[in-house]
Short mmCIF file of C-alpha atoms in Angstrom, two decimals:
data_model
loop_
_atom_site.label_atom_id
_atom_site.label_comp_id
_atom_site.label_asym_id
_atom_site.label_seq_id
_atom_site.Cartn_x
_atom_site.Cartn_y
_atom_site.Cartn_z
CA UNK A 89 133.87 5.98 91.50
CA UNK A 90 133.17 9.53 92.52
CA UNK A 91 129.75 10.10 94.08
CA UNK A 92 127.06 11.63 91.89
CA UNK A 93 125.75 13.87 94.62
CA UNK A 94 125.88 17.38 93.19
CA UNK A 95 126.15 18.84 96.68
CA UNK A 96 129.45 17.07 97.31
CA UNK A 97 131.11 17.16 93.90
CA UNK A 98 131.00 20.17 91.62
CA UNK A 99 130.24 19.53 87.95
CA UNK A 100 132.65 20.94 85.43
CA UNK A 101 130.11 23.52 84.21
CA UNK A 102 129.44 24.65 87.76
CA UNK A 103 133.17 24.87 88.39
CA UNK A 104 133.76 26.97 85.28
CA UNK A 105 131.00 29.37 86.33
CA UNK A 106 132.48 29.55 89.82
CA UNK A 107 135.95 30.17 88.41
CA UNK A 108 134.66 32.95 86.17
CA UNK A 109 133.07 34.70 89.13
CA UNK A 110 136.18 34.11 91.20
CA UNK A 111 138.31 35.55 88.40
CA UNK A 112 136.20 38.70 88.32
CA UNK A 113 136.33 39.18 92.07
CA UNK A 114 140.00 38.35 92.39
CA UNK A 115 141.03 40.62 89.57
CA UNK A 116 139.04 43.44 91.15
CA UNK A 117 140.63 42.86 94.53
CA UNK A 118 144.05 42.33 93.04
CA UNK A 119 144.11 45.50 91.02
CA UNK A 120 142.26 47.90 93.29
CA UNK A 121 141.65 46.87 96.86
CA UNK A 122 144.96 45.21 97.65
CA UNK A 123 146.89 47.85 95.72
CA UNK A 124 145.54 50.47 98.13
CA UNK A 125 145.37 48.28 101.20
CA UNK A 126 149.02 47.25 101.26
CA UNK A 127 150.97 50.11 99.79
CA UNK A 128 151.33 53.75 100.81
CA UNK A 129 150.14 55.07 97.49
CA UNK A 130 151.08 58.67 96.61
CA UNK A 131 147.56 59.93 96.08
CA UNK A 132 148.03 63.45 97.39
CA UNK A 133 150.77 64.60 95.01
CA UNK A 134 148.65 63.29 92.16
CA UNK A 135 145.58 65.17 93.35
CA UNK A 136 147.68 68.29 93.62
CA UNK A 137 148.84 67.88 90.04
CA UNK A 138 152.55 67.51 90.87
CA UNK A 139 152.95 63.98 89.51
CA UNK A 140 152.05 62.15 86.30
CA UNK A 141 148.53 60.74 86.25
CA UNK A 142 148.00 57.32 87.73
CA UNK A 143 145.24 55.12 86.40
CA UNK A 144 143.16 53.52 89.15
CA UNK A 145 142.08 50.04 88.19
CA UNK A 146 138.35 49.50 88.53
CA UNK A 147 136.15 46.48 88.75
CA UNK A 148 135.11 45.98 85.13
CA UNK A 149 134.21 42.36 84.52
CA UNK A 150 136.63 40.09 82.71
CA UNK A 151 134.71 37.90 80.30
CA UNK A 152 135.49 34.76 78.32
CA UNK A 153 138.74 34.56 76.35
CA UNK A 154 140.15 37.22 78.68
CA UNK A 155 138.49 40.09 76.78
CA UNK A 156 138.90 43.33 78.67
CA UNK A 157 136.40 46.13 78.67
CA UNK A 158 137.44 49.73 78.04
CA UNK A 159 139.05 51.25 81.11
CA UNK A 160 137.44 54.45 82.36
CA UNK A 161 139.63 57.50 82.61
CA UNK A 162 140.27 59.05 85.99
CA UNK A 163 137.92 61.96 85.41
CA UNK A 164 135.17 59.75 83.98
CA UNK A 165 135.31 57.27 86.82
CA UNK A 166 135.36 59.89 89.53
CA UNK A 167 132.52 61.87 88.02
CA UNK A 168 130.30 58.86 87.36
CA UNK A 169 127.46 57.74 89.57
CA UNK A 170 129.67 55.09 91.19
CA UNK A 171 130.96 56.70 94.36
CA UNK A 172 134.59 56.05 95.23
CA UNK A 173 136.25 57.15 98.45
CA UNK A 174 140.02 57.10 98.70
CA UNK A 175 141.07 56.64 102.30
CA UNK A 176 137.54 55.83 103.38
CA UNK A 177 134.73 53.51 102.40
CA UNK A 178 132.02 53.86 99.81
CA UNK A 179 128.37 52.98 100.29
CA UNK A 180 128.07 51.88 96.70
CA UNK A 181 128.61 48.13 96.67
CA UNK A 182 128.84 47.91 92.90
CA UNK A 183 132.56 48.63 93.06
CA UNK A 184 133.27 45.38 94.84
CA UNK A 185 130.88 42.53 95.31
CA UNK A 186 132.14 41.84 98.81
CA UNK A 187 131.62 45.36 100.10
CA UNK A 188 133.25 48.75 99.80
CA UNK A 189 136.61 49.73 98.41
CA UNK A 190 138.93 51.15 101.01
CA UNK A 191 142.56 51.87 101.71
CA UNK A 192 143.91 52.63 105.13
CA UNK A 193 140.56 53.21 106.79
CA UNK A 194 136.83 52.63 106.82
CA UNK A 195 133.87 54.93 107.18
CA UNK A 196 130.17 54.88 106.45
CA UNK A 197 130.27 58.51 105.54
CA UNK A 198 131.05 58.78 101.84
CA UNK A 199 131.91 62.44 102.19
CA UNK A 200 134.70 61.77 104.72
CA UNK A 201 137.81 63.67 103.67
CA UNK A 202 141.40 62.46 103.48
CA UNK A 203 144.47 64.35 104.63
CA UNK A 204 148.06 64.57 103.45
CA UNK A 205 150.78 66.94 104.63
CA UNK A 206 148.30 68.42 107.12
CA UNK A 207 145.94 69.34 104.27
CA UNK A 208 142.38 68.03 104.16
CA UNK A 209 141.02 67.38 100.71
CA UNK A 210 137.32 66.69 100.50
CA UNK A 211 135.81 64.27 98.06
CA UNK A 212 134.32 67.03 95.97
CA UNK A 213 137.64 68.86 95.80
CA UNK A 214 139.32 65.61 94.80
CA UNK A 215 136.92 65.21 91.91
CA UNK A 216 137.53 68.76 90.78
CA UNK A 217 141.29 68.29 90.94
CA UNK A 218 141.13 65.01 89.03
CA UNK A 219 139.08 66.61 86.26
CA UNK A 220 141.91 69.03 85.70
CA UNK A 221 144.53 66.30 85.24
CA UNK A 222 146.33 66.06 81.88
CA UNK A 223 144.70 63.84 79.27
CA UNK A 224 145.77 60.22 79.63
CA UNK A 225 148.21 58.92 77.06
CA UNK A 226 147.70 55.79 74.96
CA UNK A 227 150.58 54.03 76.75
CA UNK A 228 148.81 54.60 80.09
CA UNK A 229 145.77 52.71 78.84
CA UNK A 230 148.00 49.93 77.48
CA UNK A 231 149.74 49.66 80.86
CA UNK A 232 146.37 49.42 82.61
CA UNK A 233 145.11 46.70 80.28
CA UNK A 234 148.37 44.77 80.60
CA UNK A 235 148.30 44.73 84.40
CA UNK A 236 144.67 43.64 84.54
CA UNK A 237 145.22 40.99 81.89
CA UNK A 238 148.23 39.47 83.63
CA UNK A 239 146.47 39.25 86.98
CA UNK A 240 143.33 37.73 85.46
CA UNK A 241 145.40 35.29 83.44
CA UNK A 242 147.32 34.19 86.53
CA UNK A 243 144.05 33.50 88.35
CA UNK A 244 142.58 31.52 85.45
CA UNK A 245 145.75 29.50 84.85
CA UNK A 246 146.13 28.67 88.52
CA UNK A 247 142.49 27.66 88.85
CA UNK A 248 142.64 25.55 85.68
CA UNK A 249 145.82 23.80 86.81
CA UNK A 250 144.38 23.08 90.24
CA UNK A 251 141.18 21.79 88.62
CA UNK A 252 143.18 19.39 86.44
CA UNK A 253 145.23 18.20 89.40
CA UNK A 254 142.22 17.61 91.61
CA UNK A 255 140.03 16.18 88.83
CA UNK A 256 142.46 13.27 88.52
CA UNK A 257 141.78 12.41 92.18
CA UNK A 258 137.98 12.44 92.11
CA UNK A 259 137.79 8.65 91.75
CA UNK A 260 138.83 8.12 95.37
CA UNK A 261 136.76 11.02 96.65
CA UNK A 262 139.72 13.30 97.39
CA UNK A 263 138.89 15.67 94.51
CA UNK A 264 136.03 17.19 96.48
CA UNK A 265 138.34 17.92 99.40
CA UNK A 266 140.90 19.35 96.98
CA UNK A 267 138.43 21.79 95.44
CA UNK A 268 137.28 22.80 98.89
CA UNK A 269 140.91 23.49 99.80
CA UNK A 270 141.32 25.66 96.70
CA UNK A 271 138.23 27.66 97.60
CA UNK A 272 139.39 28.09 101.19
CA UNK A 273 142.84 29.31 100.11
CA UNK A 274 141.43 31.88 97.71
CA UNK A 275 138.85 33.06 100.24
CA UNK A 276 141.53 33.35 102.92
CA UNK A 277 143.82 35.31 100.60
CA UNK A 278 140.93 37.70 99.89
CA UNK A 279 140.26 38.13 103.60
CA UNK A 280 143.94 38.79 104.30
CA UNK A 281 144.04 41.31 101.43
CA UNK A 282 141.03 43.05 102.99
CA UNK A 283 142.68 42.96 106.44
CA UNK A 284 139.64 41.15 107.77
CA UNK A 285 141.40 39.43 110.64
CA UNK A 286 138.38 37.71 112.17
CA UNK A 287 137.23 36.09 108.92
CA UNK A 288 140.77 35.20 107.86
CA UNK A 289 141.46 33.56 111.23
CA UNK A 290 138.41 31.33 110.88
CA UNK A 291 139.49 30.27 107.40
CA UNK A 292 143.07 29.65 108.55
CA UNK A 293 141.80 27.32 111.27
CA UNK A 294 139.93 25.22 108.73
CA UNK A 295 142.89 25.29 106.35
CA UNK A 296 145.29 24.05 109.01
CA UNK A 297 143.03 21.07 109.63
CA UNK A 298 143.02 20.13 105.91
CA UNK A 299 146.42 21.22 104.58
CA UNK A 300 148.55 18.25 105.63
CA UNK A 301 152.34 18.11 105.41
CA UNK A 302 152.18 14.42 104.38
CA UNK A 303 148.97 14.65 102.34
CA UNK A 304 148.43 15.00 98.59
CA UNK A 305 150.69 17.30 96.59
CA UNK A 306 148.16 20.13 96.78
CA UNK A 307 147.56 19.61 100.51
CA UNK A 308 151.30 19.91 101.04
CA UNK A 309 151.70 23.06 98.97
CA UNK A 310 148.62 24.50 100.66
CA UNK A 311 150.27 23.96 104.06
CA UNK A 312 153.14 26.22 102.95
CA UNK A 313 150.76 28.93 101.75
CA UNK A 314 148.83 28.71 105.02
CA UNK A 315 152.06 29.53 106.87
CA UNK A 316 152.64 32.52 104.60
CA UNK A 317 149.07 33.81 104.99
CA UNK A 318 149.24 33.43 108.77
CA UNK A 319 152.54 35.35 108.89
CA UNK A 320 151.16 38.13 106.72
CA UNK A 321 147.96 38.38 108.77
CA UNK A 322 149.94 38.69 111.99
CA UNK A 323 151.75 41.76 110.63
CA UNK A 324 148.85 43.73 109.21
CA UNK A 325 146.80 46.33 110.99
CA UNK A 326 143.04 45.72 111.32
CA UNK A 327 140.41 47.62 109.36
CA UNK A 328 140.49 51.32 110.10
CA UNK A 329 144.28 51.46 110.47
CA UNK A 330 146.83 52.55 107.92
CA UNK A 331 149.78 50.71 106.45
CA UNK A 332 151.50 47.36 106.57
CA UNK A 333 154.08 46.39 109.18
CA UNK A 334 156.59 44.21 107.34
CA UNK A 335 158.00 41.26 109.30
CA UNK A 336 161.64 41.66 110.21
CA UNK A 337 164.02 39.09 108.86
CA UNK A 338 167.70 38.68 108.17
CA UNK A 339 167.92 37.92 104.47
CA UNK A 340 171.45 36.53 104.84
CA UNK A 341 170.48 34.08 107.57
CA UNK A 342 170.78 30.90 105.52
CA UNK A 343 173.20 29.02 107.78
CA UNK A 344 170.84 26.73 109.66
CA UNK A 345 171.53 23.02 109.35
CA UNK A 346 167.97 22.31 108.22
CA UNK A 347 168.16 24.82 105.37
CA UNK A 348 171.57 23.56 104.29
CA UNK A 349 170.35 19.97 104.26
CA UNK A 350 167.22 20.95 102.32
CA UNK A 351 169.33 22.82 99.73
CA UNK A 352 171.61 19.82 99.33
CA UNK A 353 168.59 17.53 98.81
CA UNK A 354 167.10 19.90 96.23
CA UNK A 355 170.40 19.86 94.36
CA UNK A 356 170.69 16.07 94.44
CA UNK A 357 167.07 15.11 93.75
CA UNK A 358 165.59 17.93 91.65
CA UNK A 359 167.16 18.87 88.30
CA UNK A 360 166.54 22.62 88.86
CA UNK A 361 169.97 23.76 90.11
CA UNK A 362 171.88 21.11 88.15
CA UNK A 363 170.21 22.40 84.99
CA UNK A 364 171.50 25.89 85.74
CA UNK A 365 175.01 24.57 86.36
CA UNK A 366 174.99 22.55 83.12
CA UNK A 367 173.91 25.49 80.94
CA UNK A 368 176.27 27.90 82.70
CA UNK A 369 179.30 25.63 82.36
CA UNK A 370 178.52 25.01 78.69
CA UNK A 371 178.47 28.77 78.04
CA UNK A 372 181.63 29.33 80.12
CA UNK A 373 183.53 26.58 78.30
CA UNK A 374 182.59 28.14 74.97
CA UNK A 375 183.82 31.55 76.19
CA UNK A 376 187.10 30.03 77.44
CA UNK A 377 187.81 28.06 74.27
CA UNK A 378 191.45 28.53 73.25
CA UNK A 379 192.16 30.96 76.13
CA UNK A 380 195.10 30.59 78.52
CA UNK A 381 194.13 33.01 81.32
CA UNK A 382 190.52 32.76 82.45
CA UNK A 383 188.54 34.21 85.35
CA UNK A 384 185.08 33.32 86.74
CA UNK A 385 183.17 35.67 89.06
CA UNK A 386 180.51 33.68 90.94
CA UNK A 387 177.73 35.88 92.37
CA UNK A 388 176.46 34.04 95.43
CA UNK A 389 179.18 31.37 95.30
CA UNK A 390 177.17 28.33 94.19
CA UNK A 391 174.25 29.16 96.52
CA UNK A 392 176.38 28.05 99.47
CA UNK A 393 176.37 24.41 98.31
CA UNK A 394 179.26 22.45 99.83
CA UNK A 395 182.20 21.21 97.74
CA UNK A 396 181.64 23.65 94.84
CA UNK A 397 180.01 21.09 92.52
CA UNK A 398 179.62 23.48 89.59
CA UNK A 399 183.29 24.41 89.56
CA UNK A 400 184.49 20.83 90.00
CA UNK A 401 182.67 19.99 86.78
CA UNK A 402 184.15 23.04 85.04
CA UNK A 403 187.69 22.20 86.18
CA UNK A 404 187.26 18.63 84.93
CA UNK A 405 185.99 19.84 81.53
CA UNK A 406 188.80 22.40 81.15
CA UNK A 407 191.46 19.84 82.08
CA UNK A 408 190.15 17.40 79.48
CA UNK A 409 189.39 19.80 76.63
CA UNK A 410 191.13 19.41 73.31
CA UNK A 411 194.49 21.14 73.29
CA UNK A 412 196.12 22.51 76.41
CA UNK A 413 194.18 23.41 79.57
CA UNK A 414 194.36 27.08 80.58
CA UNK A 415 197.61 28.15 82.22
CA UNK A 416 195.67 29.83 85.03
CA UNK A 417 192.08 29.67 86.21
CA UNK A 418 190.82 32.26 88.69
CA UNK A 419 187.54 31.89 90.60
CA UNK A 420 186.22 34.79 92.67
CA UNK A 421 183.33 34.05 95.02
CA UNK A 422 181.04 36.86 96.16
CA UNK A 423 179.11 36.64 99.42
CA UNK A 424 179.18 37.03 103.19
CA UNK A 425 179.95 33.47 104.24
CA UNK A 426 183.70 33.84 103.97
CA UNK A 427 184.65 30.88 106.16
CA UNK A 428 182.47 28.48 104.17
CA UNK A 429 183.75 29.85 100.85
CA UNK A 430 187.40 29.45 101.89
CA UNK A 431 186.78 25.80 102.72
CA UNK A 432 185.23 25.32 99.28
CA UNK A 433 188.17 27.19 97.70
CA UNK A 434 190.75 24.96 99.40
CA UNK A 435 188.95 21.85 98.15
CA UNK A 436 188.75 23.23 94.61
CA UNK A 437 192.44 24.18 94.55
CA UNK A 438 193.40 20.69 95.66
CA UNK A 439 191.11 19.17 93.01
CA UNK A 440 192.55 21.41 90.29
CA UNK A 441 196.10 20.43 91.24
CA UNK A 442 195.13 16.77 90.96
CA UNK A 443 193.91 17.54 87.42
CA UNK A 444 197.15 19.34 86.51
CA UNK A 445 195.67 22.84 86.58
CA UNK A 446 196.63 26.03 88.38
CA UNK A 447 193.64 27.49 90.26
CA UNK A 448 193.62 30.76 92.20
CA UNK A 449 190.59 31.13 94.45
CA UNK A 450 189.58 34.37 96.21
CA UNK A 451 186.55 35.68 98.10
CA UNK A 452 184.94 39.12 98.10
CA UNK A 453 183.12 39.56 101.40
CA UNK A 454 180.21 41.65 100.18
CA UNK A 455 176.56 41.44 99.20
CA UNK A 456 175.54 42.12 95.62
CA UNK A 457 174.10 45.56 96.27
CA UNK A 458 177.42 46.86 97.62
CA UNK A 459 179.72 45.09 95.18
CA UNK A 460 182.12 47.45 93.35
CA UNK A 461 184.13 46.97 90.18
CA UNK A 462 187.45 47.34 92.02
CA UNK A 463 186.51 44.44 94.33
CA UNK A 464 186.91 41.97 91.47
CA UNK A 465 190.50 42.96 90.52
CA UNK A 466 190.55 41.65 86.92
CA UNK A 467 193.98 41.05 85.38
CA UNK A 468 195.04 42.32 81.99
CA UNK A 469 194.83 39.74 79.24
CA UNK A 470 192.46 37.35 81.00
CA UNK A 471 188.98 36.41 79.79
CA UNK A 472 186.30 37.23 82.38
CA UNK A 473 182.86 35.63 82.76
CA UNK A 474 180.18 36.32 85.39
CA UNK A 475 178.04 33.50 86.78
CA UNK A 476 174.68 34.20 88.50
CA UNK A 477 172.65 31.18 89.62
CA UNK A 478 169.36 32.19 91.31
CA UNK A 479 170.90 35.40 92.66
CA UNK A 480 169.94 38.58 90.79
CA UNK A 481 166.23 38.33 91.64
CA UNK A 482 167.17 39.17 95.24
CA UNK A 483 168.19 42.70 94.23
CA UNK A 484 165.04 43.43 92.22
CA UNK A 485 163.38 46.00 94.49
CA UNK A 486 160.44 48.37 93.99
CA UNK A 487 162.75 51.20 93.00
CA UNK A 488 164.83 48.88 90.78
CA UNK A 489 167.85 51.02 91.62
CA UNK A 490 169.70 48.17 93.30
CA UNK A 491 169.45 45.85 90.28
CA UNK A 492 170.42 48.66 87.92
CA UNK A 493 173.53 49.37 89.99
CA UNK A 494 174.56 45.71 89.99
CA UNK A 495 174.02 45.36 86.24
CA UNK A 496 175.95 48.59 85.62
CA UNK A 497 178.83 47.30 87.73
CA UNK A 498 178.86 44.00 85.79
CA UNK A 499 178.77 45.89 82.49
CA UNK A 500 181.81 47.94 83.56
CA UNK A 501 183.74 44.68 84.06
CA UNK A 502 183.14 43.92 80.34
CA UNK A 503 182.72 40.15 80.79
CA UNK A 504 182.82 38.00 77.68
CA UNK A 505 179.57 36.45 78.87
CA UNK A 506 177.13 36.81 81.77
CA UNK A 507 175.19 33.64 82.58
CA UNK A 508 171.79 34.31 84.18
CA UNK A 509 169.73 31.48 85.69
CA UNK A 510 166.48 32.39 87.46
CA UNK A 511 163.10 30.99 88.46
CA UNK A 512 160.75 31.61 85.54
CA UNK A 513 157.63 32.99 87.21
CA UNK A 514 155.99 36.33 88.04
CA UNK A 515 156.38 36.63 91.80
CA UNK A 516 157.24 40.32 91.86
CA UNK A 517 153.94 41.91 90.88
CA UNK A 518 152.83 44.96 92.87
CA UNK A 519 149.52 43.37 93.87
CA UNK A 520 149.31 40.78 96.63
CA UNK A 521 146.55 38.60 95.17
CA UNK A 522 148.23 38.42 91.78
CA UNK A 523 151.47 37.25 93.42
CA UNK A 524 149.52 34.79 95.54
CA UNK A 525 147.79 33.12 92.58
CA UNK A 526 150.92 33.04 90.43
CA UNK A 527 152.96 31.50 93.26
CA UNK A 528 150.22 28.95 93.96
CA UNK A 529 150.31 27.85 90.32
CA UNK A 530 154.13 27.73 90.18
CA UNK A 531 154.76 25.83 93.41
CA UNK A 532 151.86 23.44 92.77
CA UNK A 533 153.79 22.27 89.70
CA UNK A 534 156.97 21.83 91.75
CA UNK A 535 155.17 19.85 94.46
CA UNK A 536 153.54 17.69 91.77
CA UNK A 537 157.01 16.85 90.44
CA UNK A 538 158.18 15.93 93.95
CA UNK A 539 155.09 13.76 94.27
CA UNK A 540 156.16 11.84 91.18
CA UNK A 541 159.79 11.47 92.26
CA UNK A 542 159.49 10.37 95.89
CA UNK A 543 157.20 8.15 97.99
CA UNK A 544 154.43 9.76 100.02
CA UNK A 545 156.07 9.49 103.44
CA UNK A 546 159.67 10.14 102.35
CA UNK A 547 161.23 12.51 104.89
CA UNK A 548 163.58 13.91 102.23
CA UNK A 549 160.63 15.33 100.37
CA UNK A 550 159.20 16.86 103.54
CA UNK A 551 162.57 18.51 104.28
CA UNK A 552 162.81 20.02 100.79
CA UNK A 553 159.24 21.27 100.89
CA UNK A 554 159.22 22.66 104.41
CA UNK A 555 162.76 24.06 104.70
CA UNK A 556 163.48 25.19 101.13
CA UNK A 557 160.40 25.78 98.99
CA UNK A 558 158.21 26.81 101.94
CA UNK A 559 160.76 29.49 102.85
CA UNK A 560 160.47 30.95 99.35
CA UNK A 561 156.66 30.80 99.48
CA UNK A 562 156.47 32.51 102.87
CA UNK A 563 158.77 35.28 101.71
CA UNK A 564 156.67 35.90 98.58
CA UNK A 565 153.37 35.85 100.49
CA UNK A 566 154.11 37.41 103.86
CA UNK A 567 156.86 39.97 103.25
CA UNK A 568 156.93 43.44 101.71
CA UNK A 569 159.60 46.05 101.11
CA UNK A 570 163.26 45.14 101.70
CA UNK A 571 162.25 41.95 103.54
CA UNK A 572 160.79 40.47 100.33
CA UNK A 573 163.80 39.09 98.45
CA UNK A 574 162.17 36.29 96.45
CA UNK A 575 161.21 38.53 93.54
CA UNK A 576 161.19 36.04 90.68
CA UNK A 577 160.29 37.31 87.21
CA UNK A 578 159.58 35.81 83.80
CA UNK A 579 162.33 35.50 81.22
CA UNK A 580 160.70 38.16 79.03
CA UNK A 581 160.97 40.68 81.87
CA UNK A 582 164.62 39.79 82.39
CA UNK A 583 165.17 40.24 78.68
CA UNK A 584 163.85 43.80 78.88
CA UNK A 585 165.90 44.58 82.00
CA UNK A 586 169.12 43.28 80.49
CA UNK A 587 168.53 45.15 77.25
CA UNK A 588 167.99 48.44 79.12
CA UNK A 589 171.23 47.82 81.03
CA UNK A 590 173.19 47.62 77.77
CA UNK A 591 173.51 43.82 77.42
CA UNK A 592 172.88 41.87 74.24
CA UNK A 593 171.43 38.37 74.17
CA UNK A 594 173.83 35.55 73.31
CA UNK A 595 171.62 32.67 72.13
CA UNK A 596 172.25 29.30 73.77
CA UNK A 597 172.67 26.66 71.05
CA UNK A 598 172.95 23.46 73.05
CA UNK A 599 169.38 22.19 72.83
CA UNK A 600 170.39 18.69 71.74
CA UNK A 601 173.07 18.46 74.45
CA UNK A 602 170.59 19.69 77.07
CA UNK A 603 168.10 16.95 76.20
CA UNK A 604 170.87 14.36 76.35
CA UNK A 605 171.88 15.71 79.75
CA UNK A 606 168.29 15.45 81.01
CA UNK A 607 168.19 11.80 79.99
CA UNK A 608 171.63 11.15 81.48
CA UNK A 609 170.70 12.34 84.96
CA UNK A 610 167.55 10.17 84.75
CA UNK A 611 165.20 12.97 85.70
CA UNK A 612 161.62 11.99 86.41
CA UNK A 613 159.43 11.67 83.33
CA UNK A 614 157.49 14.90 83.01
CA UNK A 615 160.45 17.28 82.97
CA UNK A 616 161.03 19.05 79.67
CA UNK A 617 163.55 21.48 78.19
CA UNK A 618 162.43 23.96 75.54
CA UNK A 619 164.13 26.81 73.73
CA UNK A 620 162.48 30.23 74.01
CA UNK A 621 164.01 33.08 72.01
CA UNK A 622 167.56 31.92 72.61
CA UNK A 623 166.98 30.89 76.25
CA UNK A 624 166.62 27.38 77.62
CA UNK A 625 163.71 26.71 79.98
CA UNK A 626 163.33 23.68 82.23
CA UNK A 627 159.70 22.88 82.95
CA UNK A 628 157.41 20.34 84.55
CA UNK A 629 154.38 19.23 82.50
CA UNK A 630 154.64 22.37 80.30
CA UNK A 631 154.90 24.70 83.34
CA UNK A 632 158.18 26.71 83.20
CA UNK A 633 160.33 26.31 86.31
CA UNK A 634 163.88 27.54 85.62
CA UNK A 635 165.15 29.70 82.73
CA UNK A 636 168.78 30.08 81.66
CA UNK A 637 170.06 32.86 79.42
CA UNK A 638 173.43 34.30 78.33
CA UNK A 639 174.36 37.93 77.77
CA UNK A 640 177.31 39.86 76.39
CA UNK A 641 178.30 43.52 76.54
#
């Protein structure tokens, strides 16, 4: 039984109150402090009236049922009694319960001016300039409310999920330690967002002592987030400095033996990637029905998995379909690991010959951002499909130009179908704390599933967690700019992106077959497959993990 000492175990009412306060503080930090602290925000052109108005997000409280108070306009907020200093620090602590709001510097003098393009703009001049800005549009207010709502919702969902996970362990006394770990992680993320190196270092020391690689599921996921926070802290400037120094990394460096082994284990043990392959092959088979000349373009070439498992299954299904198999199957792999892809291609060609099929395999040595239509070399009269398994999120950048170029190139190929499989979570928000909380919620669900599938001290689980999922977590938490490639987004966001690029949704109608497949592979109880607006989503205990969708030109 859990001890009744109120000092050691929080009651549920106390926890809810604590979570409400934490939600308020985190949403304030997420949408104001960290937005300024991490990104070179174009304040000066706005103050000079050369750019559209930007709505600063202030620290209004977020109450029960996620009700949001009316956002103040720029002119109202700047002319109110609450003093705000952009580029410096304010003496009014009402803006943030932990202290002043600052970006790129700190000062006790609220009248300290900020400079841009060798021009000093005083606080009073800034207020005057802001008062002359154009009147805010209704859509600007909607955008503000939406951003604040999503961040607050992510915090509340993550906290609720962690409460449920740790509440189940209170009988053996570990729930208290789990809640303490949650509090430490959130506090450390706040300190890192504030660039408070001394306080963050103290919290990291305590976290390292409690976040165990072979501990409970939340201790294990916390260990990965501790690594990400430590990496981010080591690359930020202290208070009073400007900017964020992004860690350097080679985003194509995925050739280590440990990473390859971890990827193979994830494929074999977790249903995530296999689910994507199953849905993709089902859509491809439907597109190839009755066709004699067919062509598959694989973006990322099966994630670098050995033996080309997805295409072996496709070849087997095509060879055994009713009627005649296609006269020619072409597979074009896209990526930089040409030697590995050629080995896979040779194996697939030999396998296709054994099944009585003619396979032509080719490789385009190129990353997605530089891929051109002429690199694919489609043949007249063949049916073309494009396959993207956990790939397109890597080209979702701040400017979104890279993704738009890739989608435009795919659209020019006029494929009969584009299969898109991606992680279904919001890990590409502009605010660090929002990303942190959303990622904590998402990967806590994944680590819970691993906890249910494998014994506590199974080294396979440790390899998957530390060399596959931890790499994703560290990239989401510690990296910015081009170095941050794990930019996962929700299926609704992908739906909007694809629609803007000229694609139309092709509903996936294999729900019954998908559930049969899930039972056939004997996935751990707790995994579910649901249909969401024509997409299929694989989840763990109602938490979405992987979403698959199909698109046509």
